[in-house]
CSV table of C-alpha atoms and ligand atoms in Angstrom, one decimal:
chain,number,residue,atom,x,y,z
A,1,MET,CA,-24.7,-4.3,-9.7
A,2,SER,CA,-21.2,-4.8,-11.1
A,3,GLU,CA,-19.5,-2.2,-13.2
A,4,LYS,CA,-16.7,-2.1,-15.8
A,5,LEU,CA,-14.2,0.5,-16.9
A,6,ILE,CA,-14.2,1.1,-20.7
A,7,ILE,CA,-11.0,2.7,-22.1
A,8,GLN,CA,-10.5,3.7,-25.7
A,9,GLY,CA,-6.7,3.4,-25.8
A,10,GLY,CA,-3.9,4.9,-27.9
A,11,LYS,CA,-4.4,8.6,-26.8
A,12,SER,CA,-1.3,10.3,-25.4
A,13,LEU,CA,-1.8,11.7,-21.9
A,14,GLU,CA,-1.5,15.4,-21.2
A,15,GLY,CA,-2.3,17.4,-18.1
A,16,SER,CA,-1.7,17.2,-14.3
A,17,ILE,CA,-2.8,15.1,-11.4
A,18,ASP,CA,-2.9,15.8,-7.7
A,19,VAL,CA,-1.8,12.6,-5.9
A,20,PRO,CA,-4.0,11.6,-2.9
A,21,GLY,CA,-2.8,10.6,0.5
A,22,ALA,CA,-1.2,7.1,0.8
A,23,LYS,CA,-3.5,4.1,1.4
A,24,ASN,CA,-0.7,2.2,3.0
A,25,SER,CA,0.0,5.0,5.5
A,26,ALA,CA,-3.6,6.0,6.2
A,27,LEU,CA,-4.5,2.4,7.3
A,28,PRO,CA,-1.8,2.0,10.0
A,29,LEU,CA,-2.4,5.6,11.2
A,30,ILE,CA,-6.1,4.9,11.7
A,31,ALA,CA,-5.3,1.7,13.6
A,32,ALA,CA,-2.8,3.6,15.8
A,33,THR,CA,-5.6,6.0,17.0
A,34,LEU,CA,-6.8,3.2,19.2
A,35,ILE,CA,-3.7,3.7,21.4
A,36,THR,CA,-5.2,6.9,23.0
A,37,ASP,CA,-8.6,8.3,23.9
A,38,LYS,CA,-7.5,11.8,22.8
A,39,SER,CA,-8.9,13.5,19.7
A,40,ILE,CA,-6.9,12.9,16.5
A,41,HIS,CA,-7.5,14.9,13.3
A,42,LEU,CA,-6.2,13.1,10.2
A,43,LYS,CA,-5.9,15.1,6.9
A,44,ASN,CA,-5.1,14.1,3.3
A,45,VAL,CA,-6.9,10.8,4.0
A,46,PRO,CA,-7.7,9.1,0.6
A,47,GLY,CA,-11.3,8.3,-0.1
A,48,LEU,CA,-10.9,4.5,-0.5
A,49,LYS,CA,-12.9,1.4,0.3
A,50,ASP,CA,-10.0,0.1,2.5
A,51,VAL,CA,-9.9,3.3,4.4
A,52,LYS,CA,-13.7,3.2,5.0
A,53,THR,CA,-13.3,-0.4,6.2
A,54,MET,CA,-10.6,0.6,8.7
A,55,LEU,CA,-12.7,3.6,10.0
A,56,GLN,CA,-15.6,1.2,10.4
A,57,MET,CA,-13.2,-1.1,12.4
A,58,VAL,CA,-12.2,1.5,14.9
A,59,GLN,CA,-15.8,2.6,15.2
A,60,GLU,CA,-16.8,-1.0,16.1
A,61,LEU,CA,-14.1,-0.9,18.7
A,62,GLY,CA,-15.6,2.2,20.3
A,63,LYS,CA,-14.0,5.2,18.7
A,64,ARG,CA,-16.1,8.2,17.5
A,65,VAL,CA,-15.4,8.9,13.8
A,66,GLU,CA,-16.5,12.3,12.3
A,67,SER,CA,-15.8,13.4,8.8
A,68,THR,CA,-14.4,17.0,8.8
A,69,GLY,CA,-14.1,17.3,5.0
A,70,SER,CA,-13.8,15.3,1.9
A,71,ASN,CA,-10.3,14.0,2.9
A,72,SER,CA,-10.1,14.6,6.6
A,73,VAL,CA,-11.5,12.8,9.7
A,74,ARG,CA,-11.6,13.3,13.4
A,75,ILE,CA,-11.2,10.1,15.6
A,76,SER,CA,-11.7,10.3,19.3
A,77,GLY,CA,-13.1,8.6,22.4
A,78,ALA,CA,-12.3,5.4,24.4
A,79,VAL,CA,-12.0,1.9,23.2
A,80,SER,CA,-15.0,0.0,24.5
A,81,ASN,CA,-14.5,-3.3,22.7
A,82,ASN,CA,-11.3,-5.3,22.1
A,83,GLU,CA,-12.8,-7.9,19.8
A,84,ALA,CA,-12.3,-7.1,16.2
A,85,PRO,CA,-15.3,-8.3,14.0
A,86,MET,CA,-14.5,-11.2,11.7
A,87,GLU,CA,-16.2,-9.7,8.6
A,88,LEU,CA,-14.0,-6.6,8.7
A,89,VAL,CA,-10.7,-8.5,9.1
A,90,ARG,CA,-11.7,-10.9,6.3
A,91,LYS,CA,-12.4,-7.9,4.1
A,92,MET,CA,-9.0,-6.3,4.6
A,93,ARG,CA,-5.9,-7.9,6.1
A,94,ALA,CA,-4.5,-4.6,7.2
A,95,SER,CA,-7.1,-4.5,10.0
A,96,PHE,CA,-4.9,-7.1,11.8
A,97,LEU,CA,-2.9,-4.0,12.8
A,98,VAL,CA,-5.5,-3.2,15.5
A,99,LEU,CA,-3.9,-6.0,17.6
A,100,ALA,CA,-1.1,-4.1,19.1
A,101,PRO,CA,-2.9,-0.8,19.9
A,102,LEU,CA,-5.7,-2.8,21.5
A,103,ILE,CA,-3.3,-4.7,23.8
A,104,CYS,CA,-1.6,-1.4,24.8
A,105,ARG,CA,-5.0,0.2,25.5
A,106,THR,CA,-6.9,-2.6,27.2
A,107,GLY,CA,-4.5,-5.4,28.0
A,108,LYS,CA,-6.2,-7.8,25.7
A,109,ALA,CA,-7.2,-8.2,22.0
A,110,GLU,CA,-9.1,-10.7,20.0
A,111,VAL,CA,-8.5,-10.4,16.3
A,112,PRO,CA,-9.3,-13.0,13.6
A,113,LEU,CA,-6.4,-14.2,11.6
A,114,PRO,CA,-6.4,-12.4,8.2
A,115,GLY,CA,-6.9,-14.7,5.2
A,116,GLY,CA,-4.4,-15.0,2.4
A,117,CYS,CA,-5.3,-13.2,-0.7
A,118,ASN,CA,-4.6,-13.5,-4.4
A,119,ILE,CA,-1.0,-12.4,-4.1
A,120,GLY,CA,0.2,-14.9,-1.7
A,121,THR,CA,-0.2,-16.8,1.6
A,122,ARG,CA,0.7,-13.7,3.8
A,123,PRO,CA,1.3,-15.2,7.3
A,124,VAL,CA,1.5,-13.1,10.4
A,125,ASP,CA,4.1,-15.1,12.3
A,126,LEU,CA,6.5,-12.1,12.5
A,127,HIS,CA,3.7,-10.0,14.1
A,128,LEU,CA,3.1,-12.7,16.8
A,129,GLU,CA,6.7,-13.5,17.5
A,130,GLY,CA,7.4,-9.8,18.1
A,131,LEU,CA,4.5,-9.4,20.5
A,132,LYS,CA,5.7,-12.5,22.4
A,133,ASP,CA,9.2,-10.8,22.7
A,134,LEU,CA,7.4,-7.9,24.4
A,135,GLY,CA,5.8,-10.3,26.9
A,136,ALA,CA,2.3,-10.8,25.4
A,137,THR,CA,0.7,-14.2,25.7
A,138,ILE,CA,-0.7,-15.4,22.3
A,139,GLU,CA,-3.4,-18.0,22.0
A,140,GLN,CA,-4.9,-19.2,18.7
A,141,ARG,CA,-8.5,-20.4,18.9
A,142,ASP,CA,-11.4,-20.7,16.3
A,143,GLY,CA,-9.4,-18.8,13.7
A,144,LYS,CA,-8.7,-15.9,16.1
A,145,ILE,CA,-5.7,-14.6,17.8
A,146,ILE,CA,-6.3,-13.9,21.5
A,147,ALA,CA,-3.4,-11.8,22.9
A,148,ARG,CA,-3.0,-10.6,26.5
A,149,ALA,CA,-0.5,-8.4,28.4
A,150,ASP,CA,-1.1,-6.4,31.5
A,151,LYS,CA,1.8,-4.2,30.4
A,152,LEU,CA,4.1,-4.9,27.5
A,153,GLN,CA,7.8,-4.8,28.4
A,154,GLY,CA,10.3,-3.2,26.0
A,155,SER,CA,12.9,-5.6,24.4
A,156,ASP,CA,15.1,-6.1,21.4
A,157,ILE,CA,13.3,-7.6,18.4
A,158,PHE,CA,14.9,-9.0,15.2
A,159,PHE,CA,12.7,-9.5,12.2
A,160,ASP,CA,13.7,-12.5,10.0
A,161,TYR,CA,12.2,-10.5,7.1
A,162,PRO,CA,11.6,-6.7,7.0
A,163,SER,CA,7.8,-7.0,6.9
A,164,VAL,CA,6.0,-3.7,6.6
A,165,GLY,CA,3.0,-4.8,8.6
A,166,ALA,CA,5.0,-6.5,11.3
A,167,THR,CA,7.2,-3.5,11.7
A,168,GLU,CA,4.1,-1.2,12.0
A,169,GLN,CA,2.5,-3.7,14.5
A,170,LEU,CA,5.6,-3.9,16.7
A,171,LEU,CA,6.3,-0.1,16.5
A,172,MET,CA,2.8,0.6,17.9
A,173,ALA,CA,3.3,-2.1,20.6
A,174,ALA,CA,6.7,-0.7,21.6
A,175,VAL,CA,5.3,2.8,21.9
A,176,GLY,CA,2.8,1.4,24.4
A,177,ALA,CA,5.3,-0.8,26.2
A,178,ARG,CA,7.3,0.1,29.4
A,179,GLY,CA,11.0,0.8,28.7
A,180,ARG,CA,13.2,0.6,25.6
A,181,THR,CA,12.6,-1.4,22.5
A,182,ARG,CA,14.9,-1.7,19.5
A,183,LEU,CA,13.5,-3.2,16.3
A,184,TYR,CA,16.3,-4.7,14.1
A,185,ASN,CA,15.9,-5.4,10.4
A,186,GLY,CA,12.5,-3.7,10.4
A,187,ALA,CA,10.9,-2.3,7.2
A,188,GLN,CA,12.1,1.1,6.0
A,189,GLU,CA,9.2,2.0,3.7
A,190,PRO,CA,8.2,5.7,3.8
A,191,GLU,CA,5.0,4.7,5.4
A,192,ILE,CA,7.0,3.4,8.5
A,193,ARG,CA,8.5,6.9,8.8
A,194,ASP,CA,5.0,8.4,8.5
A,195,LEU,CA,3.7,6.2,11.3
A,196,ALA,CA,6.8,7.0,13.5
A,197,GLU,CA,6.3,10.7,13.0
A,198,PHE,CA,2.6,10.4,13.8
A,199,LEU,CA,3.4,8.5,17.0
A,200,ASN,CA,6.0,11.1,18.0
A,201,GLU,CA,3.4,13.9,17.5
A,202,LEU,CA,1.2,11.9,19.9
A,203,GLY,CA,4.0,12.1,22.4
A,204,ALA,CA,5.9,8.9,21.8
A,205,ASN,CA,9.7,8.7,21.5
A,206,VAL,CA,10.7,6.9,18.3
A,207,SER,CA,13.9,7.4,16.4
A,208,LEU,CA,14.7,5.7,13.0
A,209,ASP,CA,18.4,4.8,12.5
A,210,GLY,CA,18.5,3.0,9.1
A,211,SER,CA,17.3,-0.5,9.7
A,212,ILE,CA,17.1,0.0,13.5
A,213,ILE,CA,14.1,1.6,15.1
A,214,ASN,CA,14.6,2.8,18.7
A,215,VAL,CA,11.6,3.3,20.9
A,216,GLU,CA,11.4,4.6,24.5
A,217,GLY,CA,7.9,3.5,25.7
A,218,GLY,CA,5.6,4.6,28.4
A,219,GLN,CA,4.8,8.2,27.5
A,220,GLU,CA,1.4,9.7,28.1
A,221,PHE,CA,-0.3,10.6,24.7
A,222,ASN,CA,-1.9,13.8,23.6
A,223,GLY,CA,-4.1,14.5,20.7
A,224,THR,CA,-2.8,15.9,17.4
A,225,THR,CA,-3.6,16.9,13.8
A,226,TYR,CA,-1.6,14.9,11.2
A,227,GLU,CA,-1.4,15.0,7.4
A,228,VAL,CA,-1.0,11.6,5.7
A,229,LEU,CA,2.0,11.1,3.4
A,230,PRO,CA,1.3,11.3,-0.4
A,231,ASP,CA,0.7,8.0,-2.1
A,232,ARG,CA,3.9,7.0,-3.9
A,233,ILE,CA,2.3,3.9,-5.5
A,234,ALA,CA,-0.6,5.9,-6.9
A,235,ALA,CA,1.9,8.5,-8.2
A,236,GLY,CA,4.1,5.8,-9.7
A,237,THR,CA,1.0,4.2,-11.4
A,238,TYR,CA,0.2,7.4,-13.2
A,239,MET,CA,3.9,7.9,-14.2
A,240,LEU,CA,4.0,4.4,-15.7
A,241,ALA,CA,0.7,5.1,-17.6
A,242,VAL,CA,2.6,7.9,-19.3
A,243,GLY,CA,5.6,5.6,-19.9
A,244,ALA,CA,3.3,3.1,-21.6
A,245,THR,CA,1.0,5.5,-23.5
A,246,GLY,CA,3.1,8.6,-24.2
A,247,GLY,CA,2.5,12.3,-23.5
A,248,SER,CA,3.6,14.7,-20.9
A,249,VAL,CA,2.0,14.8,-17.4
A,250,ASN,CA,2.7,16.7,-14.2
A,251,VAL,CA,2.2,14.6,-11.0
A,252,GLU,CA,1.6,17.0,-8.1
A,253,SER,CA,1.8,16.6,-4.3
A,254,VAL,CA,4.4,13.8,-4.4
A,255,ASP,CA,7.1,12.9,-1.9
A,256,ILE,CA,10.1,13.0,-4.2
A,257,PRO,CA,12.6,10.8,-2.2
A,258,SER,CA,10.0,8.0,-1.8
A,259,LEU,CA,9.7,7.8,-5.6
A,260,LYS,CA,13.4,7.5,-6.4
A,261,PRO,CA,13.4,3.7,-7.1
A,262,LEU,CA,10.9,4.4,-9.9
A,263,THR,CA,12.2,7.7,-11.3
A,264,LEU,CA,15.7,6.3,-11.6
A,265,LYS,CA,14.3,3.2,-13.4
A,266,LEU,CA,12.2,5.3,-15.8
A,267,LYS,CA,15.2,7.5,-16.7
A,268,LYS,CA,17.0,4.3,-17.5
A,269,ALA,CA,14.1,3.4,-19.8
A,270,GLY,CA,14.6,6.7,-21.6
A,271,LEU,CA,11.7,8.8,-20.2
A,272,LYS,CA,12.3,12.5,-19.5
A,273,ILE,CA,11.7,13.2,-15.8
A,274,VAL,CA,11.9,16.7,-14.2
A,275,GLU,CA,11.6,16.8,-10.4
A,276,GLY,CA,10.2,19.9,-8.7
A,277,ASP,CA,10.0,20.4,-4.9
A,278,ASN,CA,6.9,18.2,-4.6
A,279,SER,CA,6.0,17.5,-8.2
A,280,ILE,CA,7.3,15.4,-11.1
A,281,ARG,CA,7.0,16.1,-14.8
A,282,ILE,CA,7.2,12.9,-16.8
A,283,GLU,CA,7.4,12.9,-20.7
A,284,LYS,CA,7.6,10.0,-23.1
A,285,THR,CA,8.7,10.9,-26.6
A,286,GLU,CA,9.8,7.5,-27.8
A,287,ARG,CA,9.4,3.8,-27.1
A,288,PRO,CA,10.9,2.9,-23.7
A,289,GLU,CA,14.0,0.9,-23.5
A,290,ASN,CA,13.8,-2.6,-21.9
A,291,LEU,CA,14.7,-3.0,-18.3
A,292,GLU,CA,15.6,-5.6,-15.6
A,293,VAL,CA,13.5,-5.1,-12.5
A,294,ILE,CA,13.7,-6.9,-9.1
A,295,THR,CA,11.3,-6.1,-6.4
A,296,LEU,CA,12.7,-5.8,-2.9
A,297,PRO,CA,11.8,-4.2,0.5
A,298,TYR,CA,12.4,-0.4,0.4
A,299,PRO,CA,14.6,1.2,-0.7
A,300,GLY,CA,14.4,-1.5,-3.4
A,301,PHE,CA,11.9,-1.3,-6.2
A,302,PRO,CA,8.4,-1.6,-4.8
A,303,THR,CA,6.5,-4.8,-5.3
A,304,ASP,CA,3.3,-2.7,-5.6
A,305,LEU,CA,4.7,-1.3,-8.9
A,306,GLN,CA,5.7,-4.6,-10.3
A,307,ALA,CA,2.5,-5.3,-12.2
A,308,PRO,CA,2.2,-1.6,-13.4
A,309,ILE,CA,5.8,-1.5,-14.7
A,310,THR,CA,5.4,-4.9,-16.4
A,311,SER,CA,2.5,-3.3,-18.4
A,312,MET,CA,4.8,-0.6,-19.6
A,313,LEU,CA,7.6,-3.1,-20.5
A,314,THR,CA,5.2,-5.1,-22.8
A,315,LEU,CA,5.7,-2.1,-25.1
A,316,ALA,CA,9.4,-1.5,-24.6
A,317,LYS,CA,12.2,-2.3,-27.1
A,318,GLY,CA,13.5,-5.8,-26.6
A,319,LYS,CA,13.4,-8.3,-23.7
A,320,SER,CA,12.7,-7.3,-20.1
A,321,VAL,CA,13.0,-9.4,-17.0
A,322,ILE,CA,11.0,-8.7,-13.8
A,323,LYS,CA,11.7,-10.7,-10.7
A,324,GLU,CA,9.2,-10.6,-7.8
A,325,THR,CA,10.8,-11.5,-4.5
A,326,VAL,CA,8.4,-10.1,-1.9
A,327,PHE,CA,5.2,-12.1,-2.6
A,328,ASP,CA,4.9,-15.6,-3.8
A,329,SER,CA,2.2,-15.2,-6.4
A,330,ARG,CA,1.7,-11.7,-7.6
A,331,PHE,CA,1.1,-12.4,-11.3
A,332,GLY,CA,-2.6,-12.1,-11.8
A,333,HIS,CA,-1.9,-9.5,-14.5
A,334,VAL,CA,0.2,-11.8,-16.7
A,335,ALA,CA,-2.6,-13.9,-18.2
A,336,GLU,CA,-4.7,-10.8,-18.8
A,337,LEU,CA,-1.9,-8.9,-20.5
A,338,SER,CA,-1.4,-12.0,-22.8
A,339,LYS,CA,-5.1,-11.6,-23.8
A,340,MET,CA,-4.1,-8.1,-25.0
A,341,GLY,CA,-1.3,-9.6,-27.2
A,342,ALA,CA,1.6,-9.1,-24.8
A,343,ASP,CA,4.5,-11.5,-25.3
A,344,ILE,CA,4.8,-12.4,-21.6
A,345,SER,CA,5.5,-15.5,-19.5
A,346,VAL,CA,6.2,-16.2,-15.8
A,347,THR,CA,8.5,-19.0,-14.6
A,348,ASN,CA,8.0,-21.0,-11.4
A,349,SER,CA,10.8,-18.9,-9.8
A,350,SER,CA,8.6,-15.8,-9.8
A,351,THR,CA,10.3,-14.3,-12.8
A,352,VAL,CA,8.4,-12.6,-15.6
A,353,PHE,CA,9.9,-12.5,-19.1
A,354,VAL,CA,8.6,-9.9,-21.6
A,355,GLU,CA,9.4,-9.4,-25.3
A,356,GLY,CA,8.4,-5.8,-26.0
A,357,LYS,CA,6.0,-5.3,-28.9
A,358,ASN,CA,4.9,-2.4,-30.9
A,359,SER,CA,1.3,-2.5,-29.6
A,360,LEU,CA,-1.3,-4.1,-27.5
A,361,ARG,CA,-4.9,-4.6,-28.6
A,362,GLY,CA,-7.9,-3.8,-26.4
A,363,THR,CA,-10.1,-6.6,-25.2
A,364,GLU,CA,-12.1,-7.7,-22.1
A,365,VAL,CA,-9.8,-8.3,-19.1
A,366,GLU,CA,-10.4,-8.8,-15.3
A,367,ALA,CA,-8.6,-7.3,-12.4
A,368,THR,CA,-7.6,-9.9,-9.8
A,369,ASP,CA,-5.9,-7.6,-7.2
A,370,ILE,CA,-5.4,-3.9,-6.7
A,371,ARG,CA,-2.1,-3.6,-8.6
A,372,ALA,CA,-3.0,-6.1,-11.3
A,373,GLY,CA,-6.0,-3.9,-12.0
A,374,ALA,CA,-3.7,-0.9,-12.2
A,375,ALA,CA,-1.5,-2.8,-14.7
A,376,LEU,CA,-4.6,-3.4,-16.9
A,377,VAL,CA,-5.6,0.3,-16.8
A,378,ILE,CA,-2.1,1.1,-18.0
A,379,ALA,CA,-2.3,-1.5,-20.8
A,380,GLY,CA,-5.8,-0.3,-21.8
A,381,LEU,CA,-4.6,3.4,-22.0
A,382,ALA,CA,-1.7,2.3,-24.3
A,383,GLY,CA,-3.6,-0.4,-26.2
A,384,GLU,CA,-5.3,0.0,-29.6
A,385,GLY,CA,-9.0,0.0,-29.5
A,386,LYS,CA,-11.4,-0.6,-26.6
A,387,THR,CA,-10.4,-2.3,-23.4
A,388,GLU,CA,-13.1,-3.3,-20.9
A,389,ILE,CA,-11.9,-4.0,-17.3
A,390,THR,CA,-14.0,-5.8,-14.7
A,391,GLY,CA,-13.1,-6.6,-11.1
A,392,LEU,CA,-13.3,-2.9,-10.2
A,393,LYS,CA,-13.8,-3.7,-6.5
A,394,HIS,CA,-10.0,-4.3,-6.4
A,395,LEU,CA,-9.3,-0.9,-8.0
A,396,ASP,CA,-11.7,0.8,-5.7
A,397,ARG,CA,-9.8,-0.6,-2.7
A,398,GLY,CA,-6.5,1.0,-3.8
A,399,TYR,CA,-7.1,4.0,-6.0
A,400,SER,CA,-9.2,7.0,-5.1
A,401,LYS,CA,-10.6,9.2,-7.9
A,402,LEU,CA,-9.1,6.9,-10.5
A,403,LEU,CA,-11.6,7.8,-13.3
A,404,GLU,CA,-11.4,11.5,-12.6
A,405,HIS,CA,-7.6,11.4,-12.6
A,406,LEU,CA,-7.5,9.5,-15.9
A,407,GLN,CA,-10.0,12.0,-17.5
A,408,GLU,CA,-7.9,14.9,-16.1
A,409,ILE,CA,-5.0,13.7,-18.2
A,410,GLY,CA,-7.1,13.2,-21.3
A,411,ALA,CA,-7.8,9.5,-21.2
A,412,ASN,CA,-11.0,8.4,-23.0
A,413,ALA,CA,-12.4,6.4,-20.1
A,414,GLU,CA,-15.8,5.8,-18.6
A,415,ARG,CA,-17.3,3.6,-15.9
A,416,VAL,CA,-20.6,1.8,-16.8
A,417,ASP,CA,-22.8,-0.9,-15.4
A,418,THR,CA,-22.2,-4.3,-16.9
B,501,LIG,C1,2.2,-4.0,3.0
B,501,LIG,O1,1.6,-5.3,3.1
B,501,LIG,C2,1.3,-3.3,2.0
B,501,LIG,N1,-0.1,-3.2,2.5
B,501,LIG,C3,1.3,-4.0,0.7
B,501,LIG,O2,0.5,-3.3,-0.3
B,501,LIG,C4,2.7,-4.1,0.2
B,501,LIG,O3,2.7,-4.8,-1.1
B,501,LIG,C5,3.6,-4.8,1.2
B,501,LIG,O4,3.5,-4.1,2.5
B,501,LIG,C6,5.1,-4.8,0.8
B,501,LIG,O5,5.5,-3.5,0.6
B,501,LIG,C7,-0.4,-2.2,3.4
B,501,LIG,O6,0.5,-1.5,3.9
B,501,LIG,C8,-1.8,-2.1,3.9
B,501,LIG,P1,4.7,-7.5,4.3
B,501,LIG,P2,2.1,-6.3,4.3
B,501,LIG,O7,4.3,-7.9,5.7
B,501,LIG,O8,2.4,-5.6,5.5
B,501,LIG,C9,5.8,-12.1,4.4
B,501,LIG,C10,-1.1,-2.9,-1.9
B,501,LIG,O9,-1.2,-3.3,-3.1
B,501,LIG,N2,5.4,-12.0,5.8
B,501,LIG,O10,5.9,-6.6,4.1
B,501,LIG,O11,1.2,-7.5,4.3
B,501,LIG,C11,4.6,-11.9,3.5
B,501,LIG,O12,4.0,-13.2,3.3
B,501,LIG,C12,-0.7,-3.9,-0.8
B,501,LIG,O13,-1.3,-1.7,-1.6
B,501,LIG,C13,5.7,-13.2,6.6
B,501,LIG,O14,6.2,-14.2,6.1
B,501,LIG,O15,3.5,-6.8,3.6
B,501,LIG,C14,5.2,-11.4,2.2
B,501,LIG,O16,5.7,-12.4,1.4
B,501,LIG,C15,-0.5,-5.3,-1.3
B,501,LIG,N3,5.3,-13.1,7.9
B,501,LIG,C16,6.4,-10.5,2.7
B,501,LIG,O17,6.6,-10.9,4.1
B,501,LIG,C17,4.7,-12.0,8.5
B,501,LIG,O18,4.5,-12.1,9.7
B,501,LIG,C18,6.1,-9.0,2.7
B,501,LIG,O19,4.9,-8.8,3.5
B,501,LIG,C19,4.5,-10.9,7.7
B,501,LIG,C20,4.8,-10.9,6.3
């Protein structure tokens, strides 16, 4: 049975939200548990479809997974299977991250190639090149990658592009390799730091030096308890909802430094932002100013907030320009925002032009990926009248407790069967 979100827009948002753990940190952390048989207790794990899929993945590979509370899980036991099931990798490309820990633990891994998705082609060449640099043999057969290495050997690796997934993949591989590895031009997203800190708690020796990651491999691992980093993209989504709709909201349990690219942009747009130790108060009293936004690898503006900030800018004063440089087709939200009356267009050089308007009008729209769905929720909250959003499977993959959080800040939103 499919469902839809119905939002009666135009109500300013008041209240506070406790931000959950980061999806894009929890997923590599769960994959990394394959590197040891010891018991690992993860806390602040977001209740998301993608997290359930990754937990199912490590279970299929032999791990015991026990829930120890609504947002915590204990993962333990030995890997007994090094062939990742096709249906799980197809469901979520992040499951490709089991490749490196499986090679480290068993000397071999068979993982189906992840498909592209509706934001771009998303190859994995940087993952595979890096594994070869560490001495793995890589074979591609029947849509699968078969990787082998009796023992990976540390080496220097240069990433042509600071890919988040490839950096996570090779960080895990380097930790299980013999000797020293240095990763040059790796991603610097906060989730990379979270994975490095987690691996060090297991007993690894990782140090981050700007764009260079130094790893001394070969340590024995112990078990640990680890708390997942707060989700900067979820926090940013709710902040942008206030920027579009108006009101005053406290976003709690946030990692302030990781939100700097957004908070500085929102101050430029005229929003009032007050930062606490781990909370942000955001107020919108008048129409936001227009902005120029360019998405870049961290510490640039995050591509995952490109669609959400575009929603806010459809209601800003004047013309805004948003350039997407990370993915080649992350514009599923543009056509849907047009249906709501936004004056918006996208060029073939991945640039979105927006002429801010006084209002959007509610209508039926469809989410095409996680963050396009978030953009439509923001537009629905700000729009006049009723907005009906379908394609909720995308939102469920990326946002835990979305409806509760919206209702907590006063949104008139409900989820019904279609
Ligand atoms: C991670 O995806 C996130 N997903 C994405 O979040 C996020 O948008 C992205 O990083 C960028 O920040 C998870 O962490 C689970 P990339 P990832 O490898 O690792 C190209 C969301 O909405 N590339 O940094 O797949 C690739 O095609 C999701 O939460 C290669 O060319 O991102 C893309 O254009 C969406 N070869 C660019 O790099 C490779 O081997 C960035 O991809 C790998 C990537």
